[in-house]
CSV table of C-alpha atoms (C1' of nucleotides) in Angstrom, one decimal:
chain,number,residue,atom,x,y,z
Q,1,UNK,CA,8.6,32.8,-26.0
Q,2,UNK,CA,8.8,36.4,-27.6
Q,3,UNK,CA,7.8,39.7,-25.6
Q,4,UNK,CA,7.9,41.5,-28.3
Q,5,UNK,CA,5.0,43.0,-29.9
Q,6,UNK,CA,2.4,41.6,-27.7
Q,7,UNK,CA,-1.3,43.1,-27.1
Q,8,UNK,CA,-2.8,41.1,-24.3
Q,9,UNK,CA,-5.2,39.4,-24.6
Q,10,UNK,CA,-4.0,37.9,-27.7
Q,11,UNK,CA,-1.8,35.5,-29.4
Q,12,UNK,CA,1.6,34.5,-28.4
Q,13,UNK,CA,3.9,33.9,-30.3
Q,14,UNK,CA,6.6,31.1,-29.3
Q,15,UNK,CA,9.4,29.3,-31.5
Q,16,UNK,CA,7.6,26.0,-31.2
Q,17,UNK,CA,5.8,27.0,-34.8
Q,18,UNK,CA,2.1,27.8,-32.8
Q,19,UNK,CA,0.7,30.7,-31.0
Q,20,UNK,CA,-0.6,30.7,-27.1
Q,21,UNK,CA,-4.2,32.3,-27.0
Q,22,UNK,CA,-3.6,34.8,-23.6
Q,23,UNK,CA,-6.7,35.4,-22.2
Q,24,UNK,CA,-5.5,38.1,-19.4
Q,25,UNK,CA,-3.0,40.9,-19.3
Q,26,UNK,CA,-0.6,41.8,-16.4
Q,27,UNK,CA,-3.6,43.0,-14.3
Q,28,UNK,CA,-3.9,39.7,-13.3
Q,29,UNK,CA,-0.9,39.9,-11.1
Q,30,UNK,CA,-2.6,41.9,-8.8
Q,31,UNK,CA,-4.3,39.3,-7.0
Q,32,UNK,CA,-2.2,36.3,-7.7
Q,33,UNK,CA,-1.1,33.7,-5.2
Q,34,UNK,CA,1.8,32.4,-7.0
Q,35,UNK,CA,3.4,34.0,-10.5
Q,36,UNK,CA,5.0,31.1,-12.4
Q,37,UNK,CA,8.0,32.6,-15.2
Q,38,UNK,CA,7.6,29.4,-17.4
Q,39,UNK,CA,10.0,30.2,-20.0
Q,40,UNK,CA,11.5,33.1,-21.4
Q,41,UNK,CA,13.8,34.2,-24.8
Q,42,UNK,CA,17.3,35.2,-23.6
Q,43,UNK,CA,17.8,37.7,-26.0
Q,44,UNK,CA,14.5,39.7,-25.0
Q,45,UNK,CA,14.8,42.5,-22.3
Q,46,UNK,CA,11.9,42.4,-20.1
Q,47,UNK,CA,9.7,44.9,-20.3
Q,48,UNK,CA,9.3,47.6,-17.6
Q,49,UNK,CA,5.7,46.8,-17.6
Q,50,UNK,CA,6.6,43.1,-16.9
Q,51,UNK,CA,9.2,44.4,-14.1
Q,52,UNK,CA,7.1,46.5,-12.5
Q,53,UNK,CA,4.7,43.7,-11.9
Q,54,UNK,CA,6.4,41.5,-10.8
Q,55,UNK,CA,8.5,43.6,-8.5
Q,56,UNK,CA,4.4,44.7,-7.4
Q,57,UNK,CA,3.2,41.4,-6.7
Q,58,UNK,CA,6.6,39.7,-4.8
Q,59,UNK,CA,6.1,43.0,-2.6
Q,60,UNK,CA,2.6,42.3,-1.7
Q,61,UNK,CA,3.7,38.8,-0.9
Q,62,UNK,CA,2.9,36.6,-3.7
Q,63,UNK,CA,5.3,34.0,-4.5
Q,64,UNK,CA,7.2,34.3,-7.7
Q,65,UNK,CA,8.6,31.0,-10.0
Q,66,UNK,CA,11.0,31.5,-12.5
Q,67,UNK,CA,11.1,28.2,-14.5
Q,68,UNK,CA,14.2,27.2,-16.5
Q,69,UNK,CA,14.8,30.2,-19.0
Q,70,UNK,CA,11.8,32.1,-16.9
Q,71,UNK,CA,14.7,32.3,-14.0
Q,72,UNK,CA,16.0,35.6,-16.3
Q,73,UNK,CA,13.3,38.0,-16.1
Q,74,UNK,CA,13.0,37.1,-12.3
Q,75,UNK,CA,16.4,37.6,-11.7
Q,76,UNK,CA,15.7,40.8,-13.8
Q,77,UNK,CA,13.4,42.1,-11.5
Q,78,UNK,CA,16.1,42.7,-8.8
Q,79,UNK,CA,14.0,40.4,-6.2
Q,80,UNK,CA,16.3,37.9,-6.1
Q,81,UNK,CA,19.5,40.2,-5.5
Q,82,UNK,CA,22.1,38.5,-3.6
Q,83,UNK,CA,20.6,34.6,-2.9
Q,84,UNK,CA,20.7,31.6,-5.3
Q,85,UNK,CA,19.0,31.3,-8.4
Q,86,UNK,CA,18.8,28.0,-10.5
Q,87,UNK,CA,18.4,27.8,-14.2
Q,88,UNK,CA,18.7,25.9,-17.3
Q,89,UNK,CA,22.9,24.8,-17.5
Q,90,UNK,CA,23.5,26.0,-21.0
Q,91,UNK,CA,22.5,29.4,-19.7
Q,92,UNK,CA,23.9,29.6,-16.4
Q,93,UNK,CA,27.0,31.6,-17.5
Q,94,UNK,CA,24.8,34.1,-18.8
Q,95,UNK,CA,22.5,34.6,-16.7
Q,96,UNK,CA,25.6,35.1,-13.8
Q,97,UNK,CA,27.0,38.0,-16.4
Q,98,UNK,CA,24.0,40.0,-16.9
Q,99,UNK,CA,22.6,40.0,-13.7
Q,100,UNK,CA,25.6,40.1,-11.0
Q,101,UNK,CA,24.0,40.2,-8.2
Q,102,UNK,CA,22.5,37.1,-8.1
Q,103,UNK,CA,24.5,33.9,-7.0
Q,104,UNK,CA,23.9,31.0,-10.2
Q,105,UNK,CA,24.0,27.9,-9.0
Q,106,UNK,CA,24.8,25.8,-11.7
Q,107,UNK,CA,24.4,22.5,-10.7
Q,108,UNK,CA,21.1,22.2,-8.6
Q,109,UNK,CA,17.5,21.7,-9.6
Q,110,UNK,CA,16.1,24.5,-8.2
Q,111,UNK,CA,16.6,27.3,-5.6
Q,112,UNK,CA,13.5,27.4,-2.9
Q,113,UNK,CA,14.1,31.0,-0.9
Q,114,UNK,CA,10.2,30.8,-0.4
Q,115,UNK,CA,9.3,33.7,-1.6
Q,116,UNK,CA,11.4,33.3,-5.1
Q,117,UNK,CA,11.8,29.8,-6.6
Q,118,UNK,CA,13.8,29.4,-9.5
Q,119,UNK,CA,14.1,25.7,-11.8
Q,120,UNK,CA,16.5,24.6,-13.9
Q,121,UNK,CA,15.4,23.2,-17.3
Q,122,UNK,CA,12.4,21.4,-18.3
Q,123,UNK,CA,12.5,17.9,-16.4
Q,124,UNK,CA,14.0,19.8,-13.5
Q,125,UNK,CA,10.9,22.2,-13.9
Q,126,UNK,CA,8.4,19.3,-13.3
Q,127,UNK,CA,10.7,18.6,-10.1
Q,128,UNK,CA,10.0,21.8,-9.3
Q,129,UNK,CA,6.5,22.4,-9.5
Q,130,UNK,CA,6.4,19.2,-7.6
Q,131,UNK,CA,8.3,20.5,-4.8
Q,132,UNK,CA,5.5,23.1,-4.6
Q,133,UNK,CA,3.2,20.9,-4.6
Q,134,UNK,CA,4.1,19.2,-2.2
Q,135,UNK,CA,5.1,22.0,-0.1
Q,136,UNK,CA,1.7,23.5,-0.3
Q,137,UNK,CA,-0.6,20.5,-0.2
Q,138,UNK,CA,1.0,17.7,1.0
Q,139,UNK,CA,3.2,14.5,0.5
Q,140,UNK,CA,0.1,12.1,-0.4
Q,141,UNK,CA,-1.1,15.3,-3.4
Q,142,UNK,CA,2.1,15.6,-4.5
Q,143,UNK,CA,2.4,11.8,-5.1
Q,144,UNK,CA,-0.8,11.7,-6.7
Q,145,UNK,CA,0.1,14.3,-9.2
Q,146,UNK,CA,3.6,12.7,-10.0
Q,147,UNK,CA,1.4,9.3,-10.7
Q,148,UNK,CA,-0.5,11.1,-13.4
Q,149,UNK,CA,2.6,12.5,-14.7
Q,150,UNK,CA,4.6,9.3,-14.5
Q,151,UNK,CA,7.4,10.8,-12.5
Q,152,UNK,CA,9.3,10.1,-9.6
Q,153,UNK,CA,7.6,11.2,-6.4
Q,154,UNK,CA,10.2,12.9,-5.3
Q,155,UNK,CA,13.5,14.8,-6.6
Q,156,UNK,CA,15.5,16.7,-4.5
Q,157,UNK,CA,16.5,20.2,-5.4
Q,158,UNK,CA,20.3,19.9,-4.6
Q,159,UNK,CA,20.8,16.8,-6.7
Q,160,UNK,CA,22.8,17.7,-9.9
Q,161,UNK,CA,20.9,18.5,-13.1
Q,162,UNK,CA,21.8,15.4,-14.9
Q,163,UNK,CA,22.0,13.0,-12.4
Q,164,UNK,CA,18.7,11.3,-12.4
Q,165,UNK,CA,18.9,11.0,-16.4
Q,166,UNK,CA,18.4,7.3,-17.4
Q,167,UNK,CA,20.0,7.6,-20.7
Q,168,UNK,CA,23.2,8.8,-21.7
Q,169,UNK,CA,23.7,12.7,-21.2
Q,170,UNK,CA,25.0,15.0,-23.5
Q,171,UNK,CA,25.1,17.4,-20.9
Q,172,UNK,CA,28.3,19.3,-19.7
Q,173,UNK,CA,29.6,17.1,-17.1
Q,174,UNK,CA,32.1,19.0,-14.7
Q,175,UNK,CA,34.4,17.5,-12.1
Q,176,UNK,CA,32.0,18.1,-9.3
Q,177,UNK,CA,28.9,16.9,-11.5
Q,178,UNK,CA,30.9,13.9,-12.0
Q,179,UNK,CA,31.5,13.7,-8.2
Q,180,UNK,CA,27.9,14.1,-7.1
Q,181,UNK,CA,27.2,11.1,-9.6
Q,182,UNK,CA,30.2,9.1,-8.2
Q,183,UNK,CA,28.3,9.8,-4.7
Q,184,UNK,CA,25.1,9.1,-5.7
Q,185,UNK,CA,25.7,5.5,-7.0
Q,186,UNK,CA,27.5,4.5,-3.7
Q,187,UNK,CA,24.8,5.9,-1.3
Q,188,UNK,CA,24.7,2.9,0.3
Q,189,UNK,CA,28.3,2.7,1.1
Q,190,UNK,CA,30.0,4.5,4.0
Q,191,UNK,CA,32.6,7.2,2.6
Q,192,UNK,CA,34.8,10.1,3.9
Q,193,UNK,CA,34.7,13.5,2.1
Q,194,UNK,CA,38.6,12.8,1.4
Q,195,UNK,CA,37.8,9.5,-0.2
Q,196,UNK,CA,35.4,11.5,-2.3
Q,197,UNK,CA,37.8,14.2,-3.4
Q,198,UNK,CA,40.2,11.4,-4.0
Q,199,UNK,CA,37.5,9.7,-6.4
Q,200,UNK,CA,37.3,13.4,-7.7
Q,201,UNK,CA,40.8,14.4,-7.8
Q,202,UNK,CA,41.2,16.9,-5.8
Q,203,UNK,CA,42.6,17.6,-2.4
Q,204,UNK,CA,40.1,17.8,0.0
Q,205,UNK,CA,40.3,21.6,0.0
Q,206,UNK,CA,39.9,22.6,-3.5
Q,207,UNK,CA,37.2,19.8,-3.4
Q,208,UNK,CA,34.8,21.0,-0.7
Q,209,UNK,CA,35.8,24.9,-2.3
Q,210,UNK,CA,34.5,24.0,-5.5
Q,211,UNK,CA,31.8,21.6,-4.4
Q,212,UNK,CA,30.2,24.6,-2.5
Q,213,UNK,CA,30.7,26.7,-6.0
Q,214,UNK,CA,28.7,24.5,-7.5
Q,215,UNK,CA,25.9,23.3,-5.4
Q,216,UNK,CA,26.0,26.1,-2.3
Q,217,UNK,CA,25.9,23.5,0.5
Q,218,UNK,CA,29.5,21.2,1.7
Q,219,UNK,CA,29.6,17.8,0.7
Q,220,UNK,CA,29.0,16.6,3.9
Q,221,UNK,CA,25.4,18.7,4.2
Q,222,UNK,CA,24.5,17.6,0.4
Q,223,UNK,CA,25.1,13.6,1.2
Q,224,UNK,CA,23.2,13.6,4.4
Q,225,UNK,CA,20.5,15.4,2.2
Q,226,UNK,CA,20.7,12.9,-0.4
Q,227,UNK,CA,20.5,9.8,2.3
Q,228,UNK,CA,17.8,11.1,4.0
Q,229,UNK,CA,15.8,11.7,0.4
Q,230,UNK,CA,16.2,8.5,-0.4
Q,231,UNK,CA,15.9,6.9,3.0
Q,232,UNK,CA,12.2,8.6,3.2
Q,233,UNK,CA,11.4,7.0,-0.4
Q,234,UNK,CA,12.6,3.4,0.6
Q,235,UNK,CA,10.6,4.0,3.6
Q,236,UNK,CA,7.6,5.2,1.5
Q,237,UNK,CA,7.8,2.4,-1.4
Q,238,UNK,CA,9.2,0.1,0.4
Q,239,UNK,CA,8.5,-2.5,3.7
Q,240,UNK,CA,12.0,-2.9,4.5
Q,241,UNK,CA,12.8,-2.2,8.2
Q,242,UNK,CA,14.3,0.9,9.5
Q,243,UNK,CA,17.3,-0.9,10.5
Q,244,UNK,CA,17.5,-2.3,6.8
Q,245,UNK,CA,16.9,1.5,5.7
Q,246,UNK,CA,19.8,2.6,7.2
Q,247,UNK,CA,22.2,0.4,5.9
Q,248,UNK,CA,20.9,0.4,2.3
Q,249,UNK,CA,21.4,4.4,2.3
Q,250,UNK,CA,24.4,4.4,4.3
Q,251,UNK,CA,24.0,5.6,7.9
Q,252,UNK,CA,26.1,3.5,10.0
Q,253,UNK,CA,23.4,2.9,12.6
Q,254,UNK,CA,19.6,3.2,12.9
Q,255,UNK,CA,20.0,5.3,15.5
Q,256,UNK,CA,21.6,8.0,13.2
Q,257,UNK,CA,19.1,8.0,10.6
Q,258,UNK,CA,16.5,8.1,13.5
Q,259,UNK,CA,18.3,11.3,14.5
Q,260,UNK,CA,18.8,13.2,11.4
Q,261,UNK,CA,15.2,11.8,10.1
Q,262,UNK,CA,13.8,13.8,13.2
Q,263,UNK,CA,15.5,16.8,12.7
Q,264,UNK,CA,15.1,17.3,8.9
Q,265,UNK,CA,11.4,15.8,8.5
Q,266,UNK,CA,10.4,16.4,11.8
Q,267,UNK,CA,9.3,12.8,12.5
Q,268,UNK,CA,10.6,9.5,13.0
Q,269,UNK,CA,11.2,7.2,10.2
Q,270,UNK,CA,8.7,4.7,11.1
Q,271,UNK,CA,5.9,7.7,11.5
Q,272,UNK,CA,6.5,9.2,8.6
Q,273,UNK,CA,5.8,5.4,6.8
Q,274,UNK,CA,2.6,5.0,8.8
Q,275,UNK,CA,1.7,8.4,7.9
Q,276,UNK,CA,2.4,8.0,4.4
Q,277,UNK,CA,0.5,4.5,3.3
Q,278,UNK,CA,-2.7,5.9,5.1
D,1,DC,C1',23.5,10.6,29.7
D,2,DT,C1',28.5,11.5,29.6
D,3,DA,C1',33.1,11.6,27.8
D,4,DA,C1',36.4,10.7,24.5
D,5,DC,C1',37.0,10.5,19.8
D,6,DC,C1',36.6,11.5,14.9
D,7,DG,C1',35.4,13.7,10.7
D,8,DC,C1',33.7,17.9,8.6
D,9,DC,C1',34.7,22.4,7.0
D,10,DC,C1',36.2,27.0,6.6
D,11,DG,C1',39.5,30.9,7.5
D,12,DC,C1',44.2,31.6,6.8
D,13,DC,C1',48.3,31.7,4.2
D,14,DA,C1',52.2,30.1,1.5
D,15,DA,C1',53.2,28.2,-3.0
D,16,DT,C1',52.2,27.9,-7.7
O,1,DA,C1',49.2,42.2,-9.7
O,2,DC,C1',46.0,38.5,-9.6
O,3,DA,C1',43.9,33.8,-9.4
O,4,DT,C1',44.0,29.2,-7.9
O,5,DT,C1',45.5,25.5,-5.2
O,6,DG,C1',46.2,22.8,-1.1
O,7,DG,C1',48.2,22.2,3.6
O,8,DC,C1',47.2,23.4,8.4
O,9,DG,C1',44.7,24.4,12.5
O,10,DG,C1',40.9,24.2,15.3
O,11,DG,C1',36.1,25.0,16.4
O,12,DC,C1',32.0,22.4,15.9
O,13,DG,C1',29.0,18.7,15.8
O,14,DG,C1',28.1,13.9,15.2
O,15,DT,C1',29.4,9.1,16.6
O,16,DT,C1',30.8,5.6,19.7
DNA sequence: CTAACCGCCCGCCAAT
DNA sequence: ACATTGGCGGGCGGTT
């Protein structure tokens, strides 16, 4: 997308070949809910205009998205100074150089401060706006809309960009990449963080120092997030037993993933099951 | 529930 | 001078 030139209402010009007919101009802000950044072009400055508004609206409490390439004007607004910001991995570096003050995380699908949301590319976008979703309406809506859009019901944010691929990635893929994709196929396995920086090859130091560059959570945090995220879908799609559950995402007792379930969802496995079929 | 145990993880610091 | 690495210690929290 271009900001050059523009008189809204009128035609915007993207790089896709065709024009997007804008019906409103930045007045419509003002009374906005939520302010969604899909996209953006790198080499464009914001305008002060655009700055100003959205700087207006996150201070009057509207929630502001910055999707994939969008994450740069948001960062560009200064209301993201100092927390994590996601966006597209080919223009993470950057996006860390131009705007210091915010902390890139390069290998996450989105950032969720709730007030500021950033995404990182286009698939991880959908994730995104799924998240939202789901946040604002519900589990059974979200679901609903990841049907229609033949997508997984649920992706969570601190998984690495390229992990859920199905087809071979072209992506960058960096030691600790690597090592969240090493994790992620052996979920169901029981595993020390020095067996995992081992697989990595790392001591278990540099590992869990560069682990946190990378994804802003320890690995121990990150694979209790990832059990528990794919615990709650076994337990959504699936009529195994709790018991079963456990073992086939790793916790070494039911008991556990009862525990951590509670804490993190805020009910208890088999709840959250009869909850969700109804 | 308690107690002992174990693994995580982060500050610190020396070595590279 | 400066950055990175990795061993160590120990508080903390989860597991048995």
């Amino acid at each position: 997308l271009s900001s050059t030139a523009l008189r809204w209402p009128g035609t915007l010009p993207t790089n896709a070949g065709y024009g997007i007919a804008v019906e409103n101009d930045l007045g419509t802000l003002r009374g906005a809910h939520t302010v969604v950044m899909p996209s953006w072009d790198p080499d464009q400055e914001p305008s002060d205009r655009l700055l100003d508004a959205l700087r207006v609206a996150h201070a009057r409490g509207a929630r502001v998205l910055g999707l994939c390439l969008g994450a740069f004007p948001v960062a560009a607004a200064g209301i993201v100074d100092g927390r994590e910001v996601a966006t597209h991995w080919r223009a993470a570096a950057e996006l860390e150089r131009r705007y210091p003050a915010v902390r890139v995380r390069p290998a996450v699908l989105w950032a969720d401060h709730g007030d500021v949301i950033t995404s990182a590319g286009v698939a991880a976008a959908l994730d995104c706006c799924l998240h939202v979703v789901r946040h604002d309406l519900g589990a059974s809506a979200a679901t609903d809309v990841a049907r229609r859009l033949v997508l997984a019901p649920h992706r969570d944010g601190t998984q690495a960009q390229y992990i859920p691929t199905p087809v071979v990635d072209v992506r960058a893929a960096t030691p600790i990449s690597n090592a969240l994709e090493w994790a992620m196929q052996r979920l169901d396995r029981q595993f020390t963080v020095n067996d995992w920086a081992r697989a990595a090859q790392m001591s278990q130091r540099t590992f869990v120092r560069r682990f946190h560059d990378g994804t802003g959570t320890s690995p121990g945090s990150w694979l209790l997030h990832q059990r528990l995220a794919r615990a709650r879908l076994l337990l959504e799609t699936g009529t195994d037993t709790v018991e079963a559950v456990a073992t086939a995402t790793g916790f070494a007792t039911a008991a556990s993933l009862r525990q951590h379930f509670a804490r993190r969802f805020g009910t208890s496995p088999a709840r959250h099951r009869a909850a969700f079929s109804s």
